[in-house]
Short mmCIF file of C-alpha atoms and ligand atoms in Angstrom, two decimals:
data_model
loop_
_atom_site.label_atom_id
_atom_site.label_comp_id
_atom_site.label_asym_id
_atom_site.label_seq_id
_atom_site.Cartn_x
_atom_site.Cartn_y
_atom_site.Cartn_z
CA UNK A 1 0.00 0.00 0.00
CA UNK A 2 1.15 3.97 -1.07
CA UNK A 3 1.01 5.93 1.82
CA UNK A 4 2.44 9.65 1.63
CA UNK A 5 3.50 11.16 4.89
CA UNK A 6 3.14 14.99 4.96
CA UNK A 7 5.37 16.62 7.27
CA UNK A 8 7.72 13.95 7.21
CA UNK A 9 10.74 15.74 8.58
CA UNK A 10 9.19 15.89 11.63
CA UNK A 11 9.31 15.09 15.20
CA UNK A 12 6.01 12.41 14.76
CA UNK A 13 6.18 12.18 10.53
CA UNK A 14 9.80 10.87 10.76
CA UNK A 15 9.34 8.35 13.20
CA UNK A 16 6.07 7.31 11.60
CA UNK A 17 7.76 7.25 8.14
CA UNK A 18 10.60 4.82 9.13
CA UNK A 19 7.85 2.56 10.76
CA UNK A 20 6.12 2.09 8.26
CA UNK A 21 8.83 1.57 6.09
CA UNK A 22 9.95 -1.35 7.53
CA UNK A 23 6.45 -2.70 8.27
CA UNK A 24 6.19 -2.55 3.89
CA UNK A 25 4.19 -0.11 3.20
CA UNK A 26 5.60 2.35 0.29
CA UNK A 27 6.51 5.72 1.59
CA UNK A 28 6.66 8.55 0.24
CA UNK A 29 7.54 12.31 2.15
CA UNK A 30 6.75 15.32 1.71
CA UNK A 31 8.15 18.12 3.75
CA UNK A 32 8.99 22.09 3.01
CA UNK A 33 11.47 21.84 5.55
CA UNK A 34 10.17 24.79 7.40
CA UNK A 35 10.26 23.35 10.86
CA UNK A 36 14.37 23.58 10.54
CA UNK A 37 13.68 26.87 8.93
CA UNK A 38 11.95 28.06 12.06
CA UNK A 39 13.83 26.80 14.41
CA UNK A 40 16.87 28.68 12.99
CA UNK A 41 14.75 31.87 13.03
CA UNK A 42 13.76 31.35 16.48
CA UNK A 43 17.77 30.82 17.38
CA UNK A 44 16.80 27.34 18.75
CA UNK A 45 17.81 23.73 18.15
CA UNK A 46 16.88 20.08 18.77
CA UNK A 47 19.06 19.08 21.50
CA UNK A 48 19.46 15.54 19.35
CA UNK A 49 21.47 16.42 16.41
CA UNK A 50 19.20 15.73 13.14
CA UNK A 51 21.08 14.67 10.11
CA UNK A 52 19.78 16.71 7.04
CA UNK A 53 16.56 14.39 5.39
CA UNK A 54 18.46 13.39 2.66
CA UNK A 55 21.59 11.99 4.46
CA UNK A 56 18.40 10.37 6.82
CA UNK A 57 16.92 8.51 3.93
CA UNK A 58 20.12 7.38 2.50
CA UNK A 59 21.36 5.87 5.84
CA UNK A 60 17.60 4.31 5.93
CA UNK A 61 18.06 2.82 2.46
CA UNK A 62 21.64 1.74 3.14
CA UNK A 63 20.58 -0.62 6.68
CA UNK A 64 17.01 -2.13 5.66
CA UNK A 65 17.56 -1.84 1.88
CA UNK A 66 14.10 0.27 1.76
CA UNK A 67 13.43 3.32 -0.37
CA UNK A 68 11.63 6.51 0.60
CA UNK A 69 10.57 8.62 -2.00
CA UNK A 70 11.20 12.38 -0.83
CA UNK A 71 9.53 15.26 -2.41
CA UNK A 72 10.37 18.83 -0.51
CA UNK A 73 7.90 21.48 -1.16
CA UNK A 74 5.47 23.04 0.39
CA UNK A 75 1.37 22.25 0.58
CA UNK A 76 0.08 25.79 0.28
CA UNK A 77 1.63 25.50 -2.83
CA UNK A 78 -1.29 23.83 -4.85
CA UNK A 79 0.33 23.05 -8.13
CA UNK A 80 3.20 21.55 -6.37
CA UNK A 81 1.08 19.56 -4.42
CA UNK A 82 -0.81 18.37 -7.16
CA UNK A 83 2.25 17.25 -9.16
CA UNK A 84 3.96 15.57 -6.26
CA UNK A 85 0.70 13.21 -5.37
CA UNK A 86 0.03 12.75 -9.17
CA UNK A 87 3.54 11.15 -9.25
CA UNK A 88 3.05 9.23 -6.02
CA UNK A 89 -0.58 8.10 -6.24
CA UNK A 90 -1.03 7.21 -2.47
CA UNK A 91 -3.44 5.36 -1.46
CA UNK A 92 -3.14 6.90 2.31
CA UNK A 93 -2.53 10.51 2.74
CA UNK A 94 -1.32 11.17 6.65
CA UNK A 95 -1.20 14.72 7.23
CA UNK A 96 1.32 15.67 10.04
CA UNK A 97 2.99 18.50 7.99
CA UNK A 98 1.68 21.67 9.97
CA UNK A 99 2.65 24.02 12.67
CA UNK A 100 1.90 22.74 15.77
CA UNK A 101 3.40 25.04 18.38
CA UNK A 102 1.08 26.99 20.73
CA UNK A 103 3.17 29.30 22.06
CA UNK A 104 4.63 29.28 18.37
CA UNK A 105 1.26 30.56 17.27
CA UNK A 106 1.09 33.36 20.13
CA UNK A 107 4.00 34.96 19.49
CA UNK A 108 2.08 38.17 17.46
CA UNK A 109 0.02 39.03 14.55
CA UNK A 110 2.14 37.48 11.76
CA UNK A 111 2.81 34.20 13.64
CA UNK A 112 -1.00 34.22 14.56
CA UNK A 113 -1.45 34.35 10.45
CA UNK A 114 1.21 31.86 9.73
CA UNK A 115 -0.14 29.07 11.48
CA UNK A 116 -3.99 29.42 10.47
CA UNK A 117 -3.12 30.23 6.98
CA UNK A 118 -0.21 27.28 6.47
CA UNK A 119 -2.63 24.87 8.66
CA UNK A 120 -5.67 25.73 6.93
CA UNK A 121 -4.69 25.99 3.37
CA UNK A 122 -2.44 23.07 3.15
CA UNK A 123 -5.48 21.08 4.77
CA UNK A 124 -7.93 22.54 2.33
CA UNK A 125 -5.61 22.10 -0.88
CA UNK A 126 -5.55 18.14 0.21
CA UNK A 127 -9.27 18.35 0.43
CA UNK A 128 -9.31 19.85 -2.96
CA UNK A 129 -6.71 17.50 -4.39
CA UNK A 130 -8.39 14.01 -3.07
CA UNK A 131 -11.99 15.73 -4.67
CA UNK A 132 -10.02 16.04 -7.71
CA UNK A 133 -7.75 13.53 -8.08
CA UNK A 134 -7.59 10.99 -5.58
CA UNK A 135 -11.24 10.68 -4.28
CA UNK A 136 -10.90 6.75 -2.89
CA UNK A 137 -7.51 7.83 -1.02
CA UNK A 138 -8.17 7.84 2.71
CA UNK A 139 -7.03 11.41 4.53
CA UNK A 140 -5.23 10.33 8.10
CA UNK A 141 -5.22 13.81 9.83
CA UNK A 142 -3.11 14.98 13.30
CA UNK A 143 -5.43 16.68 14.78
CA UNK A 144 -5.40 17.54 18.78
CA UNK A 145 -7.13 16.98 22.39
CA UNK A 146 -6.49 20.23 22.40
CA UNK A 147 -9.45 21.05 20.24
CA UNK A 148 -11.90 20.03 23.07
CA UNK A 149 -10.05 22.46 26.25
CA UNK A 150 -11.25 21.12 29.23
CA UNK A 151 -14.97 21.23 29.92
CA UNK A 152 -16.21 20.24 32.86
CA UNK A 153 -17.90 16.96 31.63
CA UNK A 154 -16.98 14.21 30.14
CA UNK A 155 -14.90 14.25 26.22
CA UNK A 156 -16.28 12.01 23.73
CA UNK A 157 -14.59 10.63 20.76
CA UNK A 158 -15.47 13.84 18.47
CA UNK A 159 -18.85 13.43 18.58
CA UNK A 160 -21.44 13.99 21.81
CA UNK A 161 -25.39 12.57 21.32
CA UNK A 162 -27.50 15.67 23.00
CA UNK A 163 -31.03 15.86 23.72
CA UNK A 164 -32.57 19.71 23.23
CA UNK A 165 -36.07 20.59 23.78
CA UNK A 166 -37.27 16.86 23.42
CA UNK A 167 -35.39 15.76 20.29
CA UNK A 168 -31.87 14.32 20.09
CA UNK A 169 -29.33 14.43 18.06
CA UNK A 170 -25.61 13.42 17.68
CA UNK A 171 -23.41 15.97 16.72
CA UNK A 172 -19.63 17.17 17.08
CA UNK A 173 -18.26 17.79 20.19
CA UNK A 174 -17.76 21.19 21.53
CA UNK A 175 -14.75 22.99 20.83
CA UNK A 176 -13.01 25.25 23.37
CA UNK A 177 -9.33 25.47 22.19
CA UNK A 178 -6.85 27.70 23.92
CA UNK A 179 -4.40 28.89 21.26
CA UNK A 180 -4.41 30.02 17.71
CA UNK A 181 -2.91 27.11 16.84
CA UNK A 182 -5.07 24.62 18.65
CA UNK A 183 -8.01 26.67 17.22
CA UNK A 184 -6.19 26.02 13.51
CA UNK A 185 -6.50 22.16 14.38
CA UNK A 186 -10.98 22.97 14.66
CA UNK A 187 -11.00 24.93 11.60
CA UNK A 188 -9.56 22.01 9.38
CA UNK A 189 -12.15 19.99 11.31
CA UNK A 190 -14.66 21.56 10.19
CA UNK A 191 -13.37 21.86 6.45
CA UNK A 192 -12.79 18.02 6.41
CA UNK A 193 -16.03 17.07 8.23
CA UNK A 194 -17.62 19.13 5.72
CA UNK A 195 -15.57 18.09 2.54
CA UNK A 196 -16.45 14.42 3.65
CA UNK A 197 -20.32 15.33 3.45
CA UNK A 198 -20.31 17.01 0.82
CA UNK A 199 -17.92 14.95 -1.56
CA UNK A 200 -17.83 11.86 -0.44
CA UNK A 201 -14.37 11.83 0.77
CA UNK A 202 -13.01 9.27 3.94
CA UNK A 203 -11.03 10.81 6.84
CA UNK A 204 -10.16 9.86 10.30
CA UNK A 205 -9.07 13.23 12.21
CA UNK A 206 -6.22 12.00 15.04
CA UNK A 207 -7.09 14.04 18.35
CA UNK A 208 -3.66 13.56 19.58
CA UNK A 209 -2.38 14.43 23.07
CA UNK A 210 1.00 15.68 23.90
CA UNK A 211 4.19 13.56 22.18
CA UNK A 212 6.71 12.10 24.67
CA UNK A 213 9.46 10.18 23.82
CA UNK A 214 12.54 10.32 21.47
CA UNK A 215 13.62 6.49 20.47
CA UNK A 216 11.92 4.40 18.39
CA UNK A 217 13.26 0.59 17.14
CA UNK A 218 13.78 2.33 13.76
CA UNK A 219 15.36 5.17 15.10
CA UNK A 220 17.85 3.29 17.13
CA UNK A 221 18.94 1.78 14.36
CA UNK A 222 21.93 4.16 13.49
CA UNK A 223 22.96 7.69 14.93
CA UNK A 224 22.09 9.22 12.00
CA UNK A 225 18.83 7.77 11.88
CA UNK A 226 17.71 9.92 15.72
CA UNK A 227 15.08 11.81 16.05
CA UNK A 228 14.55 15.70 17.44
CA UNK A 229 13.96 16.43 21.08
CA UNK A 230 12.51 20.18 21.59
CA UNK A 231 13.14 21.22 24.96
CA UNK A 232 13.10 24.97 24.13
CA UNK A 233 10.00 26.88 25.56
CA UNK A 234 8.58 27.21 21.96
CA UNK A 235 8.41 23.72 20.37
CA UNK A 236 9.35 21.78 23.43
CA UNK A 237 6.28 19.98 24.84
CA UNK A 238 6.31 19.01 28.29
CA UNK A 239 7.53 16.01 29.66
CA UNK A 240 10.07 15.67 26.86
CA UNK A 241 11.42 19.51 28.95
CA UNK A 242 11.19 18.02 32.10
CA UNK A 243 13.40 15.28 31.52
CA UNK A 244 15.98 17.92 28.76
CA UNK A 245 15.43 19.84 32.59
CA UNK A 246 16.31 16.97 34.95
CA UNK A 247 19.12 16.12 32.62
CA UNK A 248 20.81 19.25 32.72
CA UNK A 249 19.93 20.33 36.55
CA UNK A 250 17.77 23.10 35.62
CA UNK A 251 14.67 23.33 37.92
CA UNK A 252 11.48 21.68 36.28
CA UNK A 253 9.12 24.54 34.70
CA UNK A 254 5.66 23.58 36.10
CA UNK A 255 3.33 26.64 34.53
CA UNK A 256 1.23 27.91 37.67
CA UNK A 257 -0.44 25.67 39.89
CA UNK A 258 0.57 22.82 37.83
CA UNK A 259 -3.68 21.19 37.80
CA UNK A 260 -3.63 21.40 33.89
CA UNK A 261 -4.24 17.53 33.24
CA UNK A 262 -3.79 16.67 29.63
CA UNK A 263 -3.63 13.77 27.86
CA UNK A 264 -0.15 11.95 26.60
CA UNK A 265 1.22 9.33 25.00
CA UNK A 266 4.72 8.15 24.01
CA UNK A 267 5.73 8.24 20.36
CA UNK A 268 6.10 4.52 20.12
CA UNK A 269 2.31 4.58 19.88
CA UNK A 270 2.08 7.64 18.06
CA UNK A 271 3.25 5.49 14.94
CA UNK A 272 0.88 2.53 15.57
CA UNK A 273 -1.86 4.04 15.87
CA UNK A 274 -1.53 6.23 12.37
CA UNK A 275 -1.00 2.16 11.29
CA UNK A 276 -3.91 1.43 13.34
CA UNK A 277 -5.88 4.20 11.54
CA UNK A 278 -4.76 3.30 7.53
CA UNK A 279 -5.33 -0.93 8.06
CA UNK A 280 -9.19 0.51 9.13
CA UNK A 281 -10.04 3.37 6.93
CA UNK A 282 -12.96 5.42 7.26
CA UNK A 283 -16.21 4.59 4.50
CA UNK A 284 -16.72 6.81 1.92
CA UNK A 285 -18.07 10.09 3.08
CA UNK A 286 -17.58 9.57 6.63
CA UNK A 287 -15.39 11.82 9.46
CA UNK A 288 -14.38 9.77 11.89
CA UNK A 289 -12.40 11.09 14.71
CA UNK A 290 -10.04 8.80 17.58
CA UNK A 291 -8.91 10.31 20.44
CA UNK A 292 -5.26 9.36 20.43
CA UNK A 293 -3.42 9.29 24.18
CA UNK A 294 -2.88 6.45 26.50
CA UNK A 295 -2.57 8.00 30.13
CA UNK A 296 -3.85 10.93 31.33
CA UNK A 297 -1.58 13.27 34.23
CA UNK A 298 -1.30 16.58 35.14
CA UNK A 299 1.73 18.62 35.06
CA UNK A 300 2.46 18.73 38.50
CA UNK A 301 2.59 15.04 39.20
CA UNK A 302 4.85 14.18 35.92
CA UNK A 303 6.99 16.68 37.73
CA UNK A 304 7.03 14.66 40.53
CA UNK A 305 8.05 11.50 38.49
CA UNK A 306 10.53 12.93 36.64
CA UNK A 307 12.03 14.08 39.72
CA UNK A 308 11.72 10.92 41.84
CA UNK A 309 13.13 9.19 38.66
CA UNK A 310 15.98 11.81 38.77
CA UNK A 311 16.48 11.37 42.47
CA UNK A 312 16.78 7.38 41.76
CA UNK A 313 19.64 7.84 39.19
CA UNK A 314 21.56 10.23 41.57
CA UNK A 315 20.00 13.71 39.51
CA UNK A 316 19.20 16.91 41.69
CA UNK A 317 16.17 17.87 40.30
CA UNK A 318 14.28 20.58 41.83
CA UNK A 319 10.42 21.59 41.10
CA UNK A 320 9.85 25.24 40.38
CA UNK A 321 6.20 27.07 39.54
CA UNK A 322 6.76 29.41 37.05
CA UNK A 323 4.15 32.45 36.31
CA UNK A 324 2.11 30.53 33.82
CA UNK A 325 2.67 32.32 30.92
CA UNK A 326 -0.57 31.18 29.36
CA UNK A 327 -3.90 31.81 29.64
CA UNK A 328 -5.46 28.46 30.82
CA UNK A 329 -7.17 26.86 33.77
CA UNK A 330 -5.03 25.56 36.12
CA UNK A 331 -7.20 23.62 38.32
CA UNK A 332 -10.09 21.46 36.28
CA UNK A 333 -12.03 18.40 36.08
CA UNK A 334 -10.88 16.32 33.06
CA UNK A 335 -12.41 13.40 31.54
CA UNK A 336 -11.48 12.02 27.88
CA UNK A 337 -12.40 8.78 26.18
CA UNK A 338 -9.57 6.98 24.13
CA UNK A 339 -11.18 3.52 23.42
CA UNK A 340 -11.44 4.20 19.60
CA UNK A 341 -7.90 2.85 18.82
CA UNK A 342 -7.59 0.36 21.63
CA UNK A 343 -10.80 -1.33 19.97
CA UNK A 344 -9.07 -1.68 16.78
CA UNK A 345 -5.74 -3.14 19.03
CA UNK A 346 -3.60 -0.87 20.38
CA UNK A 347 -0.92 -1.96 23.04
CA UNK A 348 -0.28 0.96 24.91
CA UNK A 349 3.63 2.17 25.72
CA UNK A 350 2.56 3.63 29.65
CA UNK A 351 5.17 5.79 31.15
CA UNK A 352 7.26 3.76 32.91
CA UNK A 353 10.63 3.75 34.86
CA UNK A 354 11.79 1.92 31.34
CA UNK A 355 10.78 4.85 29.51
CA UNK A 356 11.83 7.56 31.65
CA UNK A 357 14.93 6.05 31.75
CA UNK A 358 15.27 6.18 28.18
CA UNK A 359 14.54 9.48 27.83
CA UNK A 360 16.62 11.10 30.63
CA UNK A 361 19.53 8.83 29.29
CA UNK A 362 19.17 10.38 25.53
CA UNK A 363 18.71 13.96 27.21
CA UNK A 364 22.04 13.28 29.21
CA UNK A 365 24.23 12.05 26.07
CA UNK A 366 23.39 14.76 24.69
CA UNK A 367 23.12 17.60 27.38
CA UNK A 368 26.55 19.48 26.16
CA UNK A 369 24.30 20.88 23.35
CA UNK A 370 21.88 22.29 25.53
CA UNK A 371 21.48 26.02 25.03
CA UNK A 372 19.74 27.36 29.03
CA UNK A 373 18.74 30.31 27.62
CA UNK A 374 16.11 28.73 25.61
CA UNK A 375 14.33 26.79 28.68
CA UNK A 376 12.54 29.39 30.22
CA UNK A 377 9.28 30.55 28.32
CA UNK A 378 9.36 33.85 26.71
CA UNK A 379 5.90 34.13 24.46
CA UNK A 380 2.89 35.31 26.70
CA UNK A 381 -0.53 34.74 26.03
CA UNK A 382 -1.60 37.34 27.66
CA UNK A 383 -1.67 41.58 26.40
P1 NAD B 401 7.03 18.98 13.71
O1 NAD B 401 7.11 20.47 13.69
O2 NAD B 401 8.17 18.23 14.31
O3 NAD B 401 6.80 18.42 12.22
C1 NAD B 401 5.93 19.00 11.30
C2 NAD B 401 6.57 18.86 9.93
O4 NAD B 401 5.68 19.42 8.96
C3 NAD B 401 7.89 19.62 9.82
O5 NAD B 401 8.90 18.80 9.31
C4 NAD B 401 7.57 20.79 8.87
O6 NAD B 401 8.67 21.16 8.07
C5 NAD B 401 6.42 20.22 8.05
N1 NAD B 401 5.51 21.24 7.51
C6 NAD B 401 4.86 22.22 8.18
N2 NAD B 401 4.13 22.97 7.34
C7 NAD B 401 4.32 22.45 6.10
C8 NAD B 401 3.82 22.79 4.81
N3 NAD B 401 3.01 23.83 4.62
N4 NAD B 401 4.21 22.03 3.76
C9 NAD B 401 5.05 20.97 3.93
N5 NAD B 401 5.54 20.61 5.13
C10 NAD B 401 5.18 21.35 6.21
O7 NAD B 401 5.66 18.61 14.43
P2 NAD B 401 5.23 17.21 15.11
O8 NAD B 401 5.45 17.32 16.56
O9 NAD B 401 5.79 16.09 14.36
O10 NAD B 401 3.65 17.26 14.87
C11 NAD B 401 3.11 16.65 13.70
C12 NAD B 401 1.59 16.80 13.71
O11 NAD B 401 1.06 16.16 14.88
C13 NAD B 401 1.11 18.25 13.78
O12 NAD B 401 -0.01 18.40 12.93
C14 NAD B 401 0.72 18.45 15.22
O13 NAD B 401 -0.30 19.40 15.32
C15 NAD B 401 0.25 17.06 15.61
N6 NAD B 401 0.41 16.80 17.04
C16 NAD B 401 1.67 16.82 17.61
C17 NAD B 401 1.80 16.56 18.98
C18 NAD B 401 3.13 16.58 19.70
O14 NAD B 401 3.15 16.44 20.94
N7 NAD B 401 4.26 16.72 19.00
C19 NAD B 401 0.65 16.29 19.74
C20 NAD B 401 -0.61 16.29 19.13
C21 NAD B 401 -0.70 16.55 17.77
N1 USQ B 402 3.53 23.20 30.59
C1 USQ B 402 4.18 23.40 31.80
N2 USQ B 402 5.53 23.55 31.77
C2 USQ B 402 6.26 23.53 30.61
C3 USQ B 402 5.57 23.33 29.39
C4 USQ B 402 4.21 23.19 29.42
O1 USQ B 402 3.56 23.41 32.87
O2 USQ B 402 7.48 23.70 30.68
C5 USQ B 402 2.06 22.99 30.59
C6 USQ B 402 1.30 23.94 29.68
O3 USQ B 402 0.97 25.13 30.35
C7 USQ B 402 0.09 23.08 29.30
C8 USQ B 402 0.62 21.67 29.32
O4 USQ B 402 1.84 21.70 30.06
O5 USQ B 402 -0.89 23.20 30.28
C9 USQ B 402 0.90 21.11 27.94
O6 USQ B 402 1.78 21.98 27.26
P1 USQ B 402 2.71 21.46 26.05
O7 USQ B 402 3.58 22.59 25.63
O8 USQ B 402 3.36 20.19 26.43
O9 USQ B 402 1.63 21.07 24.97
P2 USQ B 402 0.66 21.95 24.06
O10 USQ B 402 1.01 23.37 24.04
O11 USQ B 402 -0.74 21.61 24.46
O12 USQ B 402 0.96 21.39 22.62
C10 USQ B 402 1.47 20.08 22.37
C11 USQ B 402 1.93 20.03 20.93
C12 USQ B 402 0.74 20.27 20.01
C13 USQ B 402 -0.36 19.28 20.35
C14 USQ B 402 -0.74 19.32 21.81
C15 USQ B 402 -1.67 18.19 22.20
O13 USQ B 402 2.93 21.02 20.71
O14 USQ B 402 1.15 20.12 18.67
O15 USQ B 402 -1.50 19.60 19.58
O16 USQ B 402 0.46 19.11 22.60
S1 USQ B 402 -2.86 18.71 23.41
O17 USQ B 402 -2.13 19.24 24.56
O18 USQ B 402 -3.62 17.55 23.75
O19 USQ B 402 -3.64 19.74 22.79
#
């Protein structure tokens, strides 16, 4: 089976990429590349040292003897778009190639426009180009927990049945996201639940909670094979800081009161489940949305693993509550179903002493490249 991986290059594209690889699928990337573009902007860096794609796909090719076709351009850019899935003819389109930073998105007006306009119209242009071209290909989207925020009742699996005034109906959940970006991930929602309807088209959106993780079995293969691990306050998602944190004694950056409870999942699973998602495709005009996380915790008690972890390993790791630089509750019930993707057989990686070990011991090889001045967060939601 064809499968095209948008976004490729990245932190969850690249890891998904090379596992799929090697479980046969045919590959193909595409990627603009602007992720390293940004980070050089922003002065930052992942604190694993990424070979450029190229010299990644050759060293790929070179140990399992499997190609990855690589096309580098960017979505928004409809024609090449067009061209590149005309000459690739997948058969599963997984869409990962967007920005996904929060604070990222918050920076000002122009990063504000950035994100919605390269989320929205390289999600729309797929629409279009699947309507065109491709309408039997199957659209695997990352989309985000984040969508939802945190009500205080339960979160369904996008969709909640309600009953109004005596009559009933089912229809998508209630969206309450807390960034521009997150609010990015609702508006392609929308487009693709609608471009589903309308044309007949087959998606499966992937509500995702936060990444955490860095190795992979592919990735271990070779050195030049790793993939990045953001710990800067931009791109850096949380537990993946804490333990870049605990690594380097710097004190752990719990935001505020440290209640925000989100939900998480290690990158081992990220990949399976996108496998999960392409073996079971949606039916023709259907929107189907999984929430995708295995555990849920709030940021205060992974600080407290990470720490006890630390302490167990002989690390000084200290916990320190930073002015929460967003605008977010901090204290909040939070309920979220996930049975979508264990129905159709996912194993779960939980976070684990195994894992944590993992991850502190990749943060520590690596902590000379650490750049402190990029820790601490400097983008505020508020005025
Ligand atoms: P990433 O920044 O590491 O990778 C995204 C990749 O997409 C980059 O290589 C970038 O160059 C590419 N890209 C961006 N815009 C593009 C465009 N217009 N054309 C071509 N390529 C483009 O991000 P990630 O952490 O791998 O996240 C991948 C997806 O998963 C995102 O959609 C994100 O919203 C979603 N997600 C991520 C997490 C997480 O914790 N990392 C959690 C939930 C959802
Ligand atoms: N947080 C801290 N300390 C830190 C960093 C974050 O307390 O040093 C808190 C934040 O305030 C927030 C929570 O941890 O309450 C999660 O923050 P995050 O930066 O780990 O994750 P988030 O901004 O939500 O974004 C990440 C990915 C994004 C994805 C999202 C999934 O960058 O692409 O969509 O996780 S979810 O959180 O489910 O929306």
């Amino acid at each position: 089976m064809k499968i095209m991986i948008i976004g490729g290059d990245g932190y969850c594209g690249w890891a998904t990429a090379l596992y799929l690889s090697r479980q046969r699928y045919e590959v193909g990337i595409t990627d603009s590349l602007v992720r390293r573009y940004w980070d050089m902007q922003l002065k930052i860096e992942s604190l694993t040292p990424i070979a450029p794609v190229h010299r990644r796909l050759d060293c790929w090719q070179a140990i399992t003897g499997r190609h990855i076709d690589l096309f580098i351009g960017d979505i928004t850019d409809n024609a090449f778009l067009i061209q590149t899935l005309c000459r690739f003819e997948p058969e599963a389109l997984v869409h990962f190639g967007e920005q996904r930073s929060a604070p990222f998105s918050m920076i000002d007006r122009e990063h504000a426009v950035l994100t919605q306009v390269n989320n929205l119209v390289g999600t729309l242009n797929i629409l279009y180009a699947m309507k065109t071209c491709f309408p039997e290909c199957h659209l695997v989207k990352l989309g985000t927990m984040g969508e939802y925020g945190t009500p205080d009742i339960d979160i369904e699996e996008g969709y909640i049945t309600i009953e109004h005034k005596g009559r009933k109906d089912t229809l998508p959940y209630p969206k309450q996201p807390g960034s521009f970006y997150h609010l990015s991930k609702v508006h392609d929602s929308h487009n693709i639940h609608f471009a589903c309807k309308t044309w007949g088209l087959r998606a499966t959106d992937l509500n995702q909670g936060v990444v955490y993780g860095v190795r992979t079995d592919e990735t271990d293969m070779d050195e030049r094979l790793i993939n990045r691990l953001d710990y800067d306050g931009v791109f850096g998602t949380v537990l993946n800081r804490f333990c870049v944190q605990a690594a380097v004694g710097y004190p752990l950056t719990v935001y505020g009161k440290g209640g925000q409870t989100r939900g998480f999942l290690n990158i081992r699973d990220t990949v399976r489940c996108v496998e999960l998602a392409i073996k079971n495709p949606a039916q023709e005009g259907k929107f189907r949305v999984f929430n995708q996380f295995t555990e849920l915790f709030n940021v205060r008690d992974l600080a407290v693993t990470v720490q006890k972890k630390g302490k167990e390993i002989g690390l000084d790791v200290s916990i320190r509550n930073t002015d929460n630089p967003r605008v977010e509750k901090e204290t909040h019930y939070y309920k979220a179903k996930n049975t979508c993707l264990l129905d159709l057989g996912l194993e779960p990686h939980y976070l684990s002493d195994t894992v944590l070990d993992s991850l502190l011991g990749v943060a520590a090889k690596y902590k000379h490249r650490i750049d402190k001045e990029q820790i601490l967060p400097q983008v505020s939601w508020r005025r």
